[in-house]
XYZ file of C-alpha atoms in Angstrom:
695
model
C 52.291 -154.137 248.907
C 53.966 -154.403 245.526
C 57.091 -152.700 246.871
C 57.171 -155.110 249.813
C 57.025 -158.076 247.441
C 59.988 -156.718 245.494
C 62.056 -156.320 248.695
C 61.292 -159.346 250.921
C 62.706 -159.873 254.431
C 65.621 -162.304 254.241
C 66.491 -162.720 257.905
C 65.437 -161.436 261.316
C 68.156 -160.801 263.932
C 67.968 -160.359 267.705
C 69.578 -157.161 269.061
C 71.207 -157.108 272.509
C 72.567 -154.176 274.499
C 75.993 -154.778 276.037
C 76.969 -152.521 278.968
C 80.314 -153.926 280.101
C 82.309 -151.278 278.171
C 79.609 -148.584 278.035
C 81.658 -146.050 280.059
C 85.060 -147.096 278.681
C 84.675 -147.550 274.933
C 86.296 -144.915 272.704
C 86.519 -144.744 268.933
C 89.814 -143.500 267.468
C 89.916 -142.081 263.965
C 93.409 -141.819 262.477
C 94.961 -142.219 259.042
C 96.933 -145.330 258.107
C 99.552 -144.952 255.412
C 101.644 -147.719 253.822
C 104.787 -146.106 255.222
C 103.468 -146.735 258.774
C 102.907 -150.484 258.305
C 105.314 -153.216 259.229
C 105.684 -156.388 257.208
C 102.601 -157.950 258.868
C 100.391 -155.045 257.856
C 100.010 -153.833 261.472
C 101.032 -150.281 262.439
C 103.709 -149.880 265.126
C 102.074 -147.870 267.897
C 102.966 -146.304 271.217
C 100.299 -144.348 273.064
C 99.933 -142.083 276.083
C 96.916 -140.456 277.704
C 95.965 -137.633 280.059
C 92.820 -139.042 281.768
C 91.487 -135.781 283.208
C 91.631 -134.012 279.854
C 90.694 -137.154 277.885
C 93.579 -136.338 275.575
C 95.482 -139.071 273.734
C 98.671 -139.013 271.712
C 99.782 -141.798 269.377
C 103.291 -142.285 268.029
C 103.116 -144.192 264.755
C 106.330 -145.649 263.410
C 107.397 -144.623 259.925
C 108.904 -147.247 257.663
C 112.294 -145.680 257.003
C 113.170 -148.492 254.593
C 110.383 -147.533 252.201
C 111.579 -146.256 248.784
C 109.253 -143.263 249.262
C 111.049 -142.165 252.445
C 113.589 -139.313 252.058
C 116.412 -140.259 254.432
C 118.354 -137.001 254.154
C 115.262 -134.978 255.041
C 114.560 -137.256 258.017
C 118.106 -136.821 259.309
C 117.882 -133.034 258.930
C 114.619 -132.877 260.898
C 116.044 -135.041 263.704
C 119.167 -132.848 263.861
C 117.072 -129.653 264.088
C 114.911 -131.115 266.846
C 117.426 -132.900 269.071
C 120.756 -131.383 268.088
C 123.976 -133.370 267.989
C 123.723 -134.931 271.456
C 121.269 -137.734 272.201
C 119.791 -138.524 275.623
C 116.541 -139.708 277.169
C 114.762 -136.446 276.313
C 115.516 -136.797 272.608
C 112.490 -137.018 270.368
C 114.215 -139.221 267.789
C 116.663 -141.626 269.470
C 117.843 -143.075 266.143
C 118.875 -139.605 264.880
C 116.293 -140.107 262.150
C 112.648 -139.034 261.958
C 111.230 -142.528 262.384
C 107.812 -141.730 263.871
C 104.928 -139.306 263.550
C 102.831 -138.050 266.460
C 99.035 -137.752 266.332
C 97.089 -135.718 268.924
C 93.381 -136.164 269.691
C 90.465 -133.744 269.552
C 86.784 -134.339 270.280
C 85.135 -135.273 266.972
C 81.572 -135.041 268.369
C 80.237 -133.296 271.460
C 77.264 -135.650 271.798
C 78.113 -139.349 271.396
C 74.902 -140.738 272.905
C 73.589 -141.502 269.396
C 76.607 -143.602 268.398
C 77.342 -147.238 269.206
C 79.539 -150.170 268.140
C 77.752 -153.259 266.786
C 79.231 -156.752 267.087
C 77.726 -159.530 264.931
C 77.905 -163.165 266.039
C 75.779 -166.205 265.106
C 72.707 -164.332 263.984
C 72.832 -161.843 266.870
C 73.798 -158.169 267.000
C 75.342 -156.899 270.245
C 75.373 -153.079 270.574
C 77.693 -151.155 272.936
C 77.256 -147.365 273.274
C 80.327 -145.186 272.679
C 81.669 -143.013 275.476
C 83.699 -140.786 273.167
C 84.949 -140.282 269.605
C 88.491 -138.971 269.269
C 89.882 -137.805 265.982
C 93.659 -138.076 265.706
C 95.383 -135.287 263.802
C 99.081 -134.834 263.055
C 100.959 -132.951 265.779
C 103.884 -130.718 264.845
C 105.259 -129.986 268.308
C 108.661 -131.152 267.100
C 108.819 -127.980 264.999
C 108.327 -125.890 268.142
C 111.116 -127.856 269.803
C 113.401 -127.173 266.835
C 112.619 -123.443 267.046
C 113.399 -123.348 270.770
C 116.713 -125.149 270.143
C 117.566 -122.587 267.482
C 116.782 -119.672 269.799
C 118.873 -121.208 272.565
C 121.841 -121.538 270.224
C 121.440 -117.952 269.037
C 121.215 -116.697 272.613
C 124.331 -118.656 273.566
C 126.243 -117.175 270.642
C 125.141 -113.658 271.516
C 126.110 -114.175 275.145
C 129.560 -115.427 274.116
C 130.183 -112.438 271.916
C 129.071 -109.966 274.553
C 131.252 -111.619 277.226
C 134.298 -111.167 275.012
C 133.532 -107.547 274.279
C 132.855 -106.452 277.852
C 135.716 -106.443 280.306
C 133.538 -106.572 283.404
C 129.855 -106.227 284.127
C 128.467 -102.771 284.694
C 126.758 -102.036 287.979
C 123.044 -101.752 287.359
C 120.351 -100.352 289.586
C 117.719 -102.899 290.623
C 114.193 -101.820 291.495
C 112.274 -104.095 293.862
C 108.490 -104.048 293.663
C 105.981 -105.873 295.829
C 102.814 -107.163 294.160
C 99.450 -106.151 295.525
C 97.124 -108.776 296.971
C 95.065 -110.313 294.174
C 91.306 -109.734 294.296
C 88.715 -112.454 293.728
C 87.726 -111.024 290.330
C 91.365 -110.956 289.229
C 91.763 -114.567 290.331
C 88.711 -115.610 288.318
C 89.944 -113.788 285.222
C 93.384 -115.357 285.594
C 91.844 -118.823 286.042
C 89.923 -118.384 282.768
C 92.868 -117.069 280.776
C 94.399 -119.076 277.959
C 97.872 -119.144 279.521
C 96.550 -120.471 282.839
C 94.557 -123.236 281.143
C 97.572 -124.216 279.041
C 99.716 -124.335 282.167
C 97.178 -126.531 284.004
C 96.994 -128.902 281.057
C 100.783 -129.127 280.880
C 101.015 -129.989 284.582
C 99.086 -133.246 284.143
C 101.555 -136.030 283.426
C 101.210 -138.482 280.565
C 100.228 -142.074 281.312
C 101.851 -144.462 278.844
C 99.667 -147.207 277.377
C 100.445 -150.600 275.941
C 99.210 -151.397 272.451
C 97.824 -154.901 271.827
C 97.463 -156.170 268.264
C 94.272 -157.513 266.790
C 95.393 -161.141 267.245
C 96.795 -160.680 270.754
C 95.224 -162.723 273.582
C 94.502 -159.555 275.576
C 92.549 -158.191 272.618
C 90.562 -161.436 272.355
C 89.715 -161.210 276.042
C 88.599 -157.577 275.893
C 86.597 -158.227 272.742
C 84.336 -160.598 274.679
C 83.037 -157.626 276.676
C 81.368 -156.387 273.476
C 78.908 -159.283 273.868
C 75.942 -159.087 276.165
C 76.826 -161.194 279.224
C 73.231 -161.913 280.258
C 70.830 -162.349 277.366
C 67.669 -162.691 279.445
C 64.822 -160.239 278.833
C 65.142 -158.762 282.342
C 68.595 -157.372 281.570
C 67.569 -155.818 278.237
C 64.542 -153.763 279.180
C 66.109 -150.711 277.536
C 65.523 -152.248 274.116
C 61.867 -152.989 274.910
C 60.389 -149.599 274.060
C 57.038 -148.424 272.790
C 56.907 -146.933 269.276
C 56.633 -143.374 270.621
C 59.556 -143.855 273.032
C 61.629 -145.458 270.308
C 60.897 -142.524 267.978
C 61.908 -140.073 270.685
C 65.168 -141.942 271.167
C 65.875 -141.769 267.433
C 64.997 -138.056 267.247
C 65.677 -136.442 270.641
C 64.382 -132.910 271.242
C 66.567 -130.004 270.219
C 66.691 -128.692 273.773
C 68.962 -131.530 274.841
C 71.420 -130.750 272.070
C 71.415 -127.039 272.822
C 72.335 -127.607 276.463
C 75.386 -129.542 275.416
C 76.642 -127.016 272.881
C 79.684 -125.008 273.976
C 78.954 -121.497 275.110
C 79.983 -118.987 272.431
C 79.709 -115.183 272.262
C 76.310 -113.952 271.117
C 77.802 -112.079 268.164
C 79.740 -115.078 266.795
C 78.044 -117.182 264.130
C 79.808 -119.710 261.949
C 79.092 -119.964 258.232
C 77.586 -123.407 258.781
C 75.116 -121.994 261.314
C 74.494 -118.947 259.140
C 73.453 -121.030 256.140
C 70.762 -122.756 258.187
C 68.906 -119.434 258.465
C 66.529 -118.015 255.827
C 68.204 -116.138 252.981
C 66.948 -112.731 254.152
C 68.377 -113.279 257.651
C 71.694 -114.493 256.214
C 72.104 -111.327 254.163
C 71.041 -109.066 257.038
C 73.576 -110.616 259.431
C 76.333 -110.463 256.805
C 75.636 -106.821 255.987
C 75.599 -105.820 259.670
C 79.090 -107.300 259.999
C 80.775 -106.261 256.736
C 78.964 -102.889 256.294
C 80.147 -102.536 252.653
C 80.521 -105.334 250.076
C 80.487 -105.815 246.288
C 77.702 -107.981 244.943
C 80.150 -110.560 243.525
C 81.719 -111.069 246.972
C 78.281 -111.396 248.544
C 77.356 -114.141 246.077
C 80.595 -115.915 246.979
C 79.469 -116.121 250.610
C 76.129 -117.654 249.723
C 75.567 -121.405 249.556
C 76.064 -123.161 246.233
C 72.997 -122.947 244.018
C 71.656 -119.686 245.458
C 70.042 -117.606 242.704
C 71.287 -114.067 242.204
C 67.723 -112.795 241.700
C 66.743 -113.941 245.202
C 69.872 -112.342 246.679
C 69.137 -109.066 244.847
C 65.602 -109.057 246.186
C 66.811 -109.527 249.767
C 69.819 -107.179 249.654
C 67.647 -104.225 248.651
C 65.718 -104.588 251.908
C 68.786 -104.080 254.123
C 71.287 -102.125 251.976
C 71.601 -99.230 249.520
C 73.630 -99.024 246.313
C 76.618 -96.662 246.537
C 79.062 -96.504 243.607
C 77.968 -99.958 242.455
C 78.575 -101.511 245.910
C 76.085 -102.346 248.654
C 76.183 -100.415 251.944
C 74.042 -101.518 254.887
C 71.086 -99.245 255.687
C 71.307 -96.947 258.676
C 68.143 -98.242 260.355
C 69.615 -101.770 260.325
C 72.691 -100.619 262.274
C 70.773 -98.220 264.532
C 67.361 -99.630 265.588
C 64.752 -97.324 267.057
C 65.528 -98.184 270.683
C 69.298 -97.585 270.362
C 71.312 -94.405 270.887
C 74.815 -93.094 270.263
C 77.476 -94.403 272.699
C 79.386 -91.114 272.292
C 76.781 -88.344 272.415
C 73.626 -90.200 273.467
C 71.534 -88.866 270.563
C 68.617 -90.963 269.347
C 68.778 -93.551 266.569
C 66.667 -91.326 264.305
C 69.284 -88.552 264.398
C 72.090 -91.064 263.805
C 70.289 -92.586 260.809
C 69.732 -89.134 259.330
C 73.415 -88.204 259.679
C 74.643 -91.528 258.277
C 72.224 -91.268 255.336
C 73.765 -87.882 254.567
C 77.261 -89.443 254.497
C 76.056 -92.274 252.228
C 74.338 -89.781 249.917
C 77.522 -87.702 249.719
C 79.397 -90.782 248.537
C 76.837 -91.241 245.758
C 77.894 -87.816 244.502
C 81.674 -88.026 244.881
C 84.543 -90.351 245.805
C 85.711 -88.007 248.580
C 84.049 -86.629 251.724
C 85.444 -84.123 254.242
C 84.579 -84.940 257.843
C 84.424 -81.302 258.933
C 81.767 -80.520 256.326
C 79.682 -83.516 257.417
C 79.879 -82.479 261.076
C 78.886 -78.896 260.157
C 75.772 -80.011 258.298
C 74.605 -82.858 260.555
C 75.452 -81.052 263.858
C 76.742 -84.369 265.258
C 79.853 -84.837 267.378
C 83.152 -85.757 265.736
C 83.099 -89.298 267.192
C 79.731 -90.143 265.618
C 80.808 -88.765 262.243
C 84.060 -90.720 262.442
C 82.092 -93.918 263.121
C 80.019 -93.306 259.972
C 83.108 -92.749 257.847
C 85.046 -95.689 259.310
C 82.264 -98.009 258.177
C 82.519 -97.094 254.485
C 85.649 -95.004 253.800
C 89.411 -94.772 254.252
C 91.158 -91.560 255.410
C 93.704 -90.005 253.051
C 96.184 -87.369 254.197
C 95.309 -83.833 253.016
C 92.443 -85.185 250.890
C 89.652 -86.352 253.167
C 87.871 -89.704 253.294
C 87.754 -91.886 250.176
C 85.115 -94.564 249.617
C 86.786 -97.852 250.521
C 85.760 -99.890 247.444
C 86.339 -99.111 243.756
C 83.397 -98.299 241.526
C 81.707 -101.548 240.381
C 80.910 -100.948 236.713
C 80.153 -104.615 236.003
C 77.220 -104.654 238.403
C 75.854 -101.374 237.001
C 75.903 -102.781 233.465
C 74.375 -106.154 234.362
C 71.517 -104.821 236.527
C 70.222 -101.505 235.104
C 66.752 -102.065 236.596
C 68.205 -102.280 240.111
C 70.322 -99.174 239.455
C 67.242 -97.237 238.335
C 65.235 -98.310 241.369
C 68.055 -97.349 243.731
C 68.426 -93.995 241.964
C 64.759 -93.250 242.676
C 65.258 -94.150 246.328
C 68.250 -91.824 246.569
C 66.205 -88.998 245.032
C 63.614 -89.436 247.768
C 66.312 -89.480 250.445
C 67.959 -86.413 248.905
C 64.750 -84.370 249.027
C 64.257 -85.367 252.655
C 67.842 -84.442 253.569
C 67.548 -81.084 251.815
C 64.481 -80.315 253.881
C 65.878 -81.567 257.212
C 69.312 -79.931 256.909
C 67.978 -76.806 255.106
C 70.183 -77.360 252.065
C 69.396 -74.787 249.392
C 69.693 -75.561 245.706
C 72.825 -73.420 245.492
C 74.371 -75.122 248.508
C 77.593 -76.865 247.503
C 76.527 -79.761 249.689
C 73.499 -80.551 247.537
C 74.158 -79.356 243.995
C 75.399 -81.806 241.433
C 78.927 -81.785 240.142
C 79.478 -79.586 237.103
C 81.995 -81.171 234.756
C 82.871 -77.909 233.011
C 83.415 -75.804 236.132
C 85.072 -78.523 238.235
C 86.944 -80.888 235.967
C 89.078 -82.193 238.810
C 86.098 -83.812 240.578
C 85.722 -87.530 239.834
C 82.195 -88.420 238.753
C 80.809 -91.847 239.453
C 79.338 -94.069 236.778
C 75.896 -93.646 238.355
C 76.093 -89.870 237.883
C 77.267 -90.201 234.285
C 74.419 -92.612 233.581
C 71.838 -90.291 235.156
C 73.160 -87.255 233.259
C 73.024 -89.142 229.965
C 69.464 -90.293 230.657
C 68.390 -86.766 231.625
C 69.848 -85.330 228.429
C 68.135 -88.010 226.349
C 64.796 -87.293 228.012
C 65.215 -83.535 227.491
C 66.042 -83.971 223.814
C 63.115 -86.346 223.358
C 60.730 -83.955 225.126
C 62.000 -81.045 223.009
C 61.414 -82.992 219.779
C 57.931 -84.005 220.942
C 57.074 -80.379 221.788
C 58.237 -79.187 218.372
C 56.143 -81.869 216.698
C 53.144 -80.972 218.851
C 53.462 -77.282 217.969
C 53.421 -78.125 214.276
C 50.296 -80.232 214.773
C 48.657 -77.437 216.751
C 49.408 -74.878 214.044
C 47.910 -77.164 211.402
C 44.890 -77.854 213.559
C 44.504 -74.151 214.406
C 44.455 -73.183 210.752
C 41.640 -75.618 210.053
C 39.695 -74.933 213.225
C 38.904 -71.261 212.573
C 35.343 -71.114 211.215
C 32.943 -68.268 210.483
C 29.518 -68.546 212.109
C 27.164 -65.556 211.724
C 30.136 -63.244 211.123
C 31.639 -64.370 214.497
C 35.095 -66.014 214.612
C 35.202 -69.066 216.931
C 38.700 -70.347 217.865
C 39.115 -73.890 219.227
C 42.058 -74.094 221.641
C 44.002 -77.365 221.370
C 45.005 -79.280 224.508
C 48.202 -81.249 225.076
C 48.399 -84.208 227.449
C 52.153 -84.479 227.247
C 52.650 -81.017 228.629
C 54.090 -81.018 232.124
C 52.361 -79.121 234.909
C 52.761 -75.339 234.684
C 53.476 -73.748 238.038
C 54.088 -70.194 236.830
C 50.529 -69.134 237.616
C 50.948 -70.152 241.237
C 54.182 -68.256 241.479
C 52.525 -65.051 240.261
C 49.442 -65.329 242.487
C 49.424 -63.083 245.552
C 49.015 -65.606 248.341
C 47.577 -63.010 250.675
C 44.669 -62.340 248.293
C 43.703 -65.715 246.891
C 41.856 -67.817 249.447
C 39.381 -70.620 249.237
C 39.102 -74.286 248.395
C 39.485 -75.896 244.979
C 36.067 -76.491 243.509
C 37.020 -79.955 242.271
C 36.217 -79.435 238.620
C 38.242 -81.628 236.258
C 39.627 -80.546 232.899
C 38.896 -82.266 229.643
C 42.248 -83.984 229.956
C 41.132 -86.023 232.960
C 41.797 -89.703 232.632
C 39.307 -92.530 232.767
C 40.664 -95.084 235.222
C 38.441 -97.851 233.846
C 39.872 -97.541 230.348
C 43.551 -96.809 231.056
C 45.389 -99.379 233.251
C 48.141 -96.845 233.996
C 45.583 -94.340 235.253
C 43.891 -97.034 237.284
C 47.149 -98.032 238.999
C 48.001 -94.380 239.631
C 44.540 -93.732 241.085
C 44.894 -96.670 243.481
C 48.241 -95.331 244.688
C 46.852 -91.813 245.228
C 43.757 -93.021 247.075
C 45.696 -95.350 249.394
C 48.289 -92.631 250.086
C 45.756 -89.933 251.015
C 43.774 -92.370 253.169
C 46.913 -92.646 255.307
C 48.213 -89.054 255.134
C 45.070 -86.873 254.607
C 47.190 -83.812 253.671
C 50.173 -83.763 251.302
C 52.142 -81.190 249.354
C 52.979 -81.879 245.716
C 56.642 -82.238 246.624
C 55.942 -84.851 249.314
C 53.520 -86.714 247.048
C 56.172 -86.996 244.327
C 58.657 -88.293 246.870
C 56.230 -90.973 248.041
C 55.485 -91.866 244.428
C 59.213 -92.348 243.699
C 59.490 -94.643 246.718
C 56.464 -96.551 245.465
C 58.079 -96.956 242.049
C 61.263 -98.260 243.660
C 59.283 -101.025 245.377
C 57.637 -102.209 242.146
C 59.088 -105.057 240.059
C 60.917 -104.204 236.811
C 58.665 -103.681 233.810
C 55.646 -102.432 235.795
C 53.185 -100.287 233.834
C 53.832 -97.241 236.060
C 57.397 -97.078 234.676
C 55.909 -95.863 231.377
C 56.273 -92.274 232.617
C 53.959 -90.196 234.811
C 53.997 -86.422 234.324
C 53.346 -83.913 237.109
C 50.147 -82.840 235.396
C 48.878 -86.405 235.223
C 49.663 -86.917 238.916
C 47.872 -83.688 239.910
C 44.776 -84.515 237.853
C 44.634 -87.958 239.427
C 44.726 -86.368 242.890
C 41.857 -84.026 242.033
C 39.813 -86.835 240.490
C 40.226 -89.044 243.576
C 38.086 -86.834 245.827
C 40.888 -84.539 246.996
C 40.913 -80.755 246.821
C 43.685 -78.231 246.551
C 43.988 -75.908 249.534
C 45.121 -72.437 248.476
C 47.292 -71.732 251.492
C 48.320 -68.019 251.575
C 52.049 -68.322 252.126
C 53.812 -65.097 253.177
C 55.801 -63.246 250.474
C 59.102 -63.973 252.235
C 58.430 -67.722 252.266
C 61.243 -69.949 250.965
C 58.863 -72.771 250.001
C 59.180 -73.997 246.417
C 56.141 -73.927 244.089
C 55.685 -77.678 244.576
C 55.747 -77.213 248.365
C 53.090 -74.487 248.084
C 50.675 -76.824 246.290
C 48.748 -78.472 249.124
C 46.153 -81.214 248.531
C 43.816 -82.702 251.115
C 41.372 -85.608 251.208
C 38.035 -83.826 251.384
C 35.766 -86.763 252.180
C 37.121 -89.821 253.996
C 33.845 -91.436 255.055
C 34.387 -91.382 258.826
C 32.737 -89.237 261.521
C 35.377 -86.477 261.325
C 34.824 -85.317 257.724
C 32.998 -82.088 258.632
C 35.524 -81.150 261.307
C 38.421 -81.697 258.895
C 36.691 -79.665 256.154
C 36.176 -76.753 258.557
C 39.827 -76.913 259.600
C 41.017 -76.977 255.964
C 38.864 -73.952 255.106
C 40.508 -72.031 257.946
C 43.943 -72.697 256.432
C 42.787 -71.147 253.152
C 42.801 -67.816 255.047
C 46.102 -68.179 256.888
C 49.130 -70.424 256.569
C 49.432 -70.843 260.346
C 46.862 -70.800 263.160
C 46.777 -70.822 266.925
C 44.963 -73.571 268.774
C 42.589 -71.191 270.550
C 41.493 -69.792 267.161
C 40.867 -73.308 265.838
C 38.975 -74.296 268.990
C 36.817 -71.165 268.860
C 35.862 -71.799 265.223
C 35.094 -75.468 265.944
C 32.932 -74.519 268.938
C 31.085 -72.014 266.757
C 30.407 -74.630 264.074
C 29.727 -77.725 266.185
C 28.912 -76.354 269.606
C 30.311 -77.752 272.831
C 29.848 -81.344 271.635
C 33.367 -81.428 270.187
C 35.639 -82.842 272.913
C 39.353 -82.246 273.336
C 40.131 -85.796 272.143
C 38.145 -85.235 268.949
C 39.899 -81.943 268.259
C 43.305 -83.570 268.857
C 42.382 -86.324 266.397
C 41.500 -83.799 263.663
C 44.654 -81.751 264.269
C 46.816 -84.875 264.227
C 45.337 -85.963 260.880
C 45.972 -82.677 259.072
C 48.471 -80.521 260.972
C 51.790 -80.313 262.755
C 52.667 -78.054 265.683
C 55.842 -75.967 265.474
C 56.752 -73.120 267.837
C 53.267 -73.071 269.374
C 51.598 -72.586 265.962
C 49.728 -75.144 263.853
C 50.609 -75.666 260.165
C 49.249 -77.983 257.515
C 51.490 -80.997 256.995
C 54.454 -80.224 254.771
C 54.039 -76.427 254.913
C 55.985 -75.629 258.082
C 59.043 -73.449 257.385
C 61.913 -74.075 259.798
C-alpha cells in the first residue's frame, strides 16, 4: 500500500481496437541521414513493391549539394554503372549517384504481438500490424557495374580475335535431346535456389506514390487508425477475462514453434545454443568441432561464464590431448550406432578411436597403417578417426592438428593430473584388449636417449619429472628408514634366560612385495586366504584416508564381486580422477595399503593356480573376491570360489556337479547362472574368474 501511495494513478484512458487497416498496415524501419533530407526536413522517396513476395524497395534521394558529399566519387560510380550513354534503363539519369536504394527483409516472423497506438482526446486507438519490414541498403548497382565491365572486356576480346582470324573455322556440332523430366527431378528443380530466384525476378515491380506527412491523402488515411464505431458491441475483443488476457500476453510456445522456419536438424545458431544448459552447449560444440583449445572454447561461451564451470563440463565429454580438448569417442559413437563403412559396433569404434587418441598423447605423429594393424579396423574407419584430430603430412604420417597448449597445462595442473590418471586407466585397458606387451613399440614410452628425434609432449615431460621426483623421494625415505631400523634393531636385542629375542621392525611406507607370488608354484598352492590381518592394518575410524579408501573398496566389490589387483588399481585411478582437487585420497595410496584395505573389508584372496606358461602379470594373478555379501547366494559363491583355488578354468558340467553335490537338486539353472555371472566369464567354452582369462 505504501508503494501505491508513492505512485498514484494520474489518469485513466479508454482503449479501442481499430480494424480498418488491420490487414494492410506495415511498419517500415529505415535509416534517415541528413544527406537524404531536403530543405523541409522530409526525405525524397520513390517506392516500388512486389505484392506476392511482400518485398519493397525504396529509393532515397541523396543531397548532392551537401558539403559532405564527394562529387567526384559519385560521378565515378555513375559512370561504372551506366557507362557513357544514358537512356531509360540508366540507374542514375543525372550521371551522378544521387540516390540510394533500400531493400526490405522480414524483421519479425510473428507480428501478432505488435500494434500501432494512436492517442487522441484521452483515448488510445490500437491497430494491429500486418508486417514489419526492415529496410537495408541494396548494392545491386555494384553488380550492374561488374556486368558492364565484363561486357566491355568480352567485346574487346571479340574484336581482337576477329582481327587475328581470317575466317571462322568449321566446328563440329553435337546435338543432344534431353530426357523427359521425372516428378522428383521437377520437385528438386522447383526447390532450387536458381529456380526461386528466377520466379522472384519474373514478378514485375509496382511503383508507389509517396505522400508526405502533411499531405491531404495522408490525413485521410490517418483517420482509419481511429476506431470507427466506439460502441461496446464492436469492441468485444478487448473485453477479456483475466485468464484470457494473460494468455494473449503470453501465448503458448507451440504457436511460435509452428511459425518458425523449417531448418535442418543439425543446424543450431549461437543464439539458440546459448539458451541451453552449459553442459549441453559444450557437448553440442564438441560434437561439431571435435578438437578445440580451451581458450577458443571460452570465447564461444556467453559473457560472464566462469572457467571453472566450463572445465567441470568439458571433462564429461572430452579428453585432454597435448593440452587441447578432444571429444570422447562414446559421445560421437553412441551405443546404438555402427560404422557406415564396415558396420562394426559402436563399442569397437570407440576402442579404436581411443587408441588413436592415446597415441597422440605419446607423440605428435601417428602412422595410419600401424593403427589399422593394431585395431583390426578397415582403412576408412581409421581415416575417419585421424581426420577428426590430425592433418596428413607427406612421407611423415598424421600430425596432431593443433599445437601443444603449454599455457593451459601451466594454469590447470590439477586438471592435467586428473586427465593423466584417466589416460593411465585407458592405457591399461587398451594393452589388455589389443594384447600390447610392455616391449611393444606401440605401448612403451618414448626414450629420449635412444630416440632423440622423437618429439615429446609437455605432458610426458611433466610426468617423467614427477616420476623421477617421486623415485628420489622414495629412495631417500627408504635410506632414512633403514637407518632407523638399524638403530632400533641394535636396541631391541635383549637377553632373556640366555635366549636371544629379535624384534622385527615393520614399515608402512613399503610398497607391496610381489616377489613371493612370482616364486610360488601355482600348481601346488591352493586354497582361500584365511583373512588374517597384519599388524599394519589400518583403523578406518581413526584415519579419514583409510575410511575413504574402505568405502571405495566396499562399494566397488559390492558391484563387481571379483577383481584382480590390476583391475582394482585401474578403477581406483578412475575414482581419483572423478574427485575434486585437494581430496584426502590424493595424499598417496600404496599398493600395500590398498591390498590390506581389501582384506579388511571382508574380501579374501583366491590363490588361482595359473599355468606356468601364463602371460599374466603378478598384479593380474592376485585375485580378490567378496566372501560374504549378505544375500541368498553367499554359500553358492563361496563354493564356486573354492573350486577356482584348484584350477584356473572350469567346465560348466564340473561346476554344476559340485553345486548339486553341495546343495542338492534345489539349485535351479537360473540360480547357477546368477552365481556364474557374478564371479566368472565364459571364454572358449570354459569359465574363468573375472579378469583372469588369457586371450
